[in-house]
Coordinates of C-alpha atoms in Angstrom, one line a residue:
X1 CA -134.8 150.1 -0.7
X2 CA -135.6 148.4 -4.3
X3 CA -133.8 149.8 -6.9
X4 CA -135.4 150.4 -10.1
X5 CA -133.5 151.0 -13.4
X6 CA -135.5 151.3 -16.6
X7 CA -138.1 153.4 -17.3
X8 CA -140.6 150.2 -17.6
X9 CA -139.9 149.3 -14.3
X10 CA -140.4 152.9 -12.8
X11 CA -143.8 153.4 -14.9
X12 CA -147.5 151.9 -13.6
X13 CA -150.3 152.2 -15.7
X14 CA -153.9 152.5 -14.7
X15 CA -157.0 152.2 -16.0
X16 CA -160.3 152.8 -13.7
X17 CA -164.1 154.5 -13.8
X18 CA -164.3 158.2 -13.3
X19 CA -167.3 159.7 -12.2
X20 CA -169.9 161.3 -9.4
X21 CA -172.5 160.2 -7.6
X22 CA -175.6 161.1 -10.1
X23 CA -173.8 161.6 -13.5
X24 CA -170.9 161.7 -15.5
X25 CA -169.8 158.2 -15.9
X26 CA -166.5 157.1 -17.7
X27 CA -163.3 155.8 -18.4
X28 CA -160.2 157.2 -17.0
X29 CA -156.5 156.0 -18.5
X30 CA -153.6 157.1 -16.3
X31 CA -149.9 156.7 -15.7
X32 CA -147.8 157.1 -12.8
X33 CA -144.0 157.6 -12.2
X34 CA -141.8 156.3 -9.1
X35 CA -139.9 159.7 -9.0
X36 CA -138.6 158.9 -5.4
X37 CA -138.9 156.2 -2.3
X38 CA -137.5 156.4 0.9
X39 CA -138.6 153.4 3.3
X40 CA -138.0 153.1 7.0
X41 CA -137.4 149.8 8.7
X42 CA -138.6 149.4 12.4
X43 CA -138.2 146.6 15.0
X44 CA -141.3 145.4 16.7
X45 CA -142.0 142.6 18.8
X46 CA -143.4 140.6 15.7
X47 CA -140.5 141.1 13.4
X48 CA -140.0 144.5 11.0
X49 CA -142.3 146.9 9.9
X50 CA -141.2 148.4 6.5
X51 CA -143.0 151.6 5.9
X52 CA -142.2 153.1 2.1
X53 CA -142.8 156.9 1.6
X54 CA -143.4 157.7 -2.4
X55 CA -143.2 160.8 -4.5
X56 CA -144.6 159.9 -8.0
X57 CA -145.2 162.2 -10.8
X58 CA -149.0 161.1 -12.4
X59 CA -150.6 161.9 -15.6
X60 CA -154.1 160.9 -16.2
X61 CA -156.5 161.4 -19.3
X62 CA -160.4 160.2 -19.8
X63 CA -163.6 160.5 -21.0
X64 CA -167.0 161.5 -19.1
X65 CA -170.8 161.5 -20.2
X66 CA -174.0 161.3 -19.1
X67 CA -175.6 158.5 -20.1
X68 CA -179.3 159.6 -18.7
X69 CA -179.4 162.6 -20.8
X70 CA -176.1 162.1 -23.3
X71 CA -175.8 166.3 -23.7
X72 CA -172.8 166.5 -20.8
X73 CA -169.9 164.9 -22.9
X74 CA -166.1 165.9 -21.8
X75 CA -162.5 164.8 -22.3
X76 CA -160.3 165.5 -19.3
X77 CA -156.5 165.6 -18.6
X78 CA -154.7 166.5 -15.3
X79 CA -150.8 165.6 -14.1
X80 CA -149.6 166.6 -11.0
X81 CA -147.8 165.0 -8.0
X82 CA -148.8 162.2 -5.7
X83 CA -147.4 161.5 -2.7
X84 CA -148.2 157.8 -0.8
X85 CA -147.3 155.8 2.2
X86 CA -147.4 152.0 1.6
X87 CA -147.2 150.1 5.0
X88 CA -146.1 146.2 5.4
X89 CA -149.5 144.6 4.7
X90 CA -149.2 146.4 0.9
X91 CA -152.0 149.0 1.5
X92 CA -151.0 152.5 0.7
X93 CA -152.8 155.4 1.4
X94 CA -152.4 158.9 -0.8
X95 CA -152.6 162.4 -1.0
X96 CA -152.8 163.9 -5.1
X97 CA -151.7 167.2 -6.6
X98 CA -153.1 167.8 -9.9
X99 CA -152.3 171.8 -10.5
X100 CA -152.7 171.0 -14.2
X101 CA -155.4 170.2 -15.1
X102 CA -158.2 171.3 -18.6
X103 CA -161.4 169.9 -19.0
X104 CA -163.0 170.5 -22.4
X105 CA -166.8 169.9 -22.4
X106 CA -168.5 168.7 -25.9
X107 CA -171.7 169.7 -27.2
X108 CA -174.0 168.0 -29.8
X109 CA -174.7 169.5 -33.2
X110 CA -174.9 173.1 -32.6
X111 CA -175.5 176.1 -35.3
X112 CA -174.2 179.8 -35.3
X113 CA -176.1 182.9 -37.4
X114 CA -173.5 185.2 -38.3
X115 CA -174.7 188.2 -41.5
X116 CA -177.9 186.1 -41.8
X117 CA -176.0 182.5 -42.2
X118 CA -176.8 179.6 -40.7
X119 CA -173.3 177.3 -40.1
X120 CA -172.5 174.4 -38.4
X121 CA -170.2 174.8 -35.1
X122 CA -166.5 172.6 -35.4
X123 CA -166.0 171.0 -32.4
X124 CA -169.0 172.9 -30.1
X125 CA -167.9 173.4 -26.2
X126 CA -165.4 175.3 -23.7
X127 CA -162.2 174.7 -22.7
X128 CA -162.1 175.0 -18.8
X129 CA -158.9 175.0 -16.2
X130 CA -159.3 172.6 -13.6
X131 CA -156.6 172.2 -10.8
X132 CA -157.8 169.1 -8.5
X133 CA -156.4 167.6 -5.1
X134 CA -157.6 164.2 -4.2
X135 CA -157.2 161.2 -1.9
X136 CA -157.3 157.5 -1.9
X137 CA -156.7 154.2 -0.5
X138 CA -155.1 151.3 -2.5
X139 CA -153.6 147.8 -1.8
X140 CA -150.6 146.1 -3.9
X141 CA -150.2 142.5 -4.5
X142 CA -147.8 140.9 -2.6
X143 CA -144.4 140.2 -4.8
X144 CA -145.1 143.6 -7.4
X145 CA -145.5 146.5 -4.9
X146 CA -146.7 148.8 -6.9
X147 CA -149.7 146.8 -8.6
X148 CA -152.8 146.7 -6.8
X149 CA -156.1 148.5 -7.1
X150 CA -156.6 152.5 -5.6
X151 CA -159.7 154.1 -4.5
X152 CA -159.5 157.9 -4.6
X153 CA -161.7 160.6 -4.0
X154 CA -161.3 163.4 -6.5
X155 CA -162.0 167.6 -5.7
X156 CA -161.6 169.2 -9.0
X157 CA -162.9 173.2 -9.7
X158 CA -163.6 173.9 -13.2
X159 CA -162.3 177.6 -13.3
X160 CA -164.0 180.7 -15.4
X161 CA -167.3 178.3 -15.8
X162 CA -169.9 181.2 -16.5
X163 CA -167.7 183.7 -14.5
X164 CA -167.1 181.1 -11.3
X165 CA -166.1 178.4 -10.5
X166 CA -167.9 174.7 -10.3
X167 CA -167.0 172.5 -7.9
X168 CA -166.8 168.7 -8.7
X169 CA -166.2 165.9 -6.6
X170 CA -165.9 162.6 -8.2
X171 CA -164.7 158.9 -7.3
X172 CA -161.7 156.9 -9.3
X173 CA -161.8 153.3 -9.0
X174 CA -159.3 151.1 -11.0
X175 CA -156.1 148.7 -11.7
X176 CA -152.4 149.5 -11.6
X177 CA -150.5 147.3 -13.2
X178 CA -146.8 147.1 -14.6
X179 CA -145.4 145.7 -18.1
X180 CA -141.6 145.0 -16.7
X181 CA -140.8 141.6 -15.2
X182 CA -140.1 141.8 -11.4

């Protein structure tokens, strides 16, 4: 099992698109945490078969728009749990648990008329609650295990959106990559 000290050496960074199929394009910034590792070594005919099990703790923040109409701006933050299997050939494969989560959708310019006044709105939009699971599929460079790329399919609900919920299912694609020397 590799031991890993510092908090540099524990930490990936990612940085990746966020969005669905039709809309909502953007830029998602993200961290992730090697909380714990457990890996299993096997005999096989063609030598050993390391297997790596990984609890990480993730934090994530981005942007979203749609550049079609540019009236469905939001900023987005979720952090959660992940949990990934990384086999010998570096490919992992993930399961993510992002119970916090808030989305915050922006508006454009927008008035209120309050006792016959006309004002301008600070900072137009809602604040929504949005728990998401996802999973993905990701392969590390040989030498730095834990820097690669990750595909993941994301299932978020926005909560209370006009007394429901709204259902979004979007794609992250992206690089991980790590600032300590290993």
């Amino acid at each position: 099992m590799t031991k890993f000290n510092s908090l540099a050496e524990r930490t990936d960074f990612k940085v990746g698109y966020f969005g669905n199929l039709f809309s909502n394009s953007g830029l998602n910034l993200g961290a992730e945490y090697l909380w714990k590792e457990s890996v299993r070594t096997k005999e096989k005919k063609t030598g050993q078969k390391n297997i790596k099990r990984q609890l990480l703790l993730n934090g994530s923040l981005g942007y979203s728009t749609n550049f079609a109409t540019k009236t469905q701006n939001g900023i987005f933050t979720y952090s959660g749990l992940i949990l990934r299997r990384v086999n010998n050939k570096s490919r992992g494969l993930s399961v993510e648990f992002n119970p916090l989560g808030l989305y915050r959708s922006m508006l454009t310019t927008t008035y209120k008329v309050a006792d016959d006044k006309v004002s301008r709105v600070f900072f137009p939009g809602r604040t929504y609650y949005a728990p998401s699971i996802a999973i993905g599929i990701g392969r590390f460079r040989k030498g730095t295990k834990r820097s690669g790329w990750y595909l993941n399919l994301q299932y978020t609900l926005l909560t209370d959106y006009n007394t429901g919920v709204l259902p979004i299912l979007s794609f992250h694609f992206g690089r991980k990559f790590n600032f300590s020397k290993r």
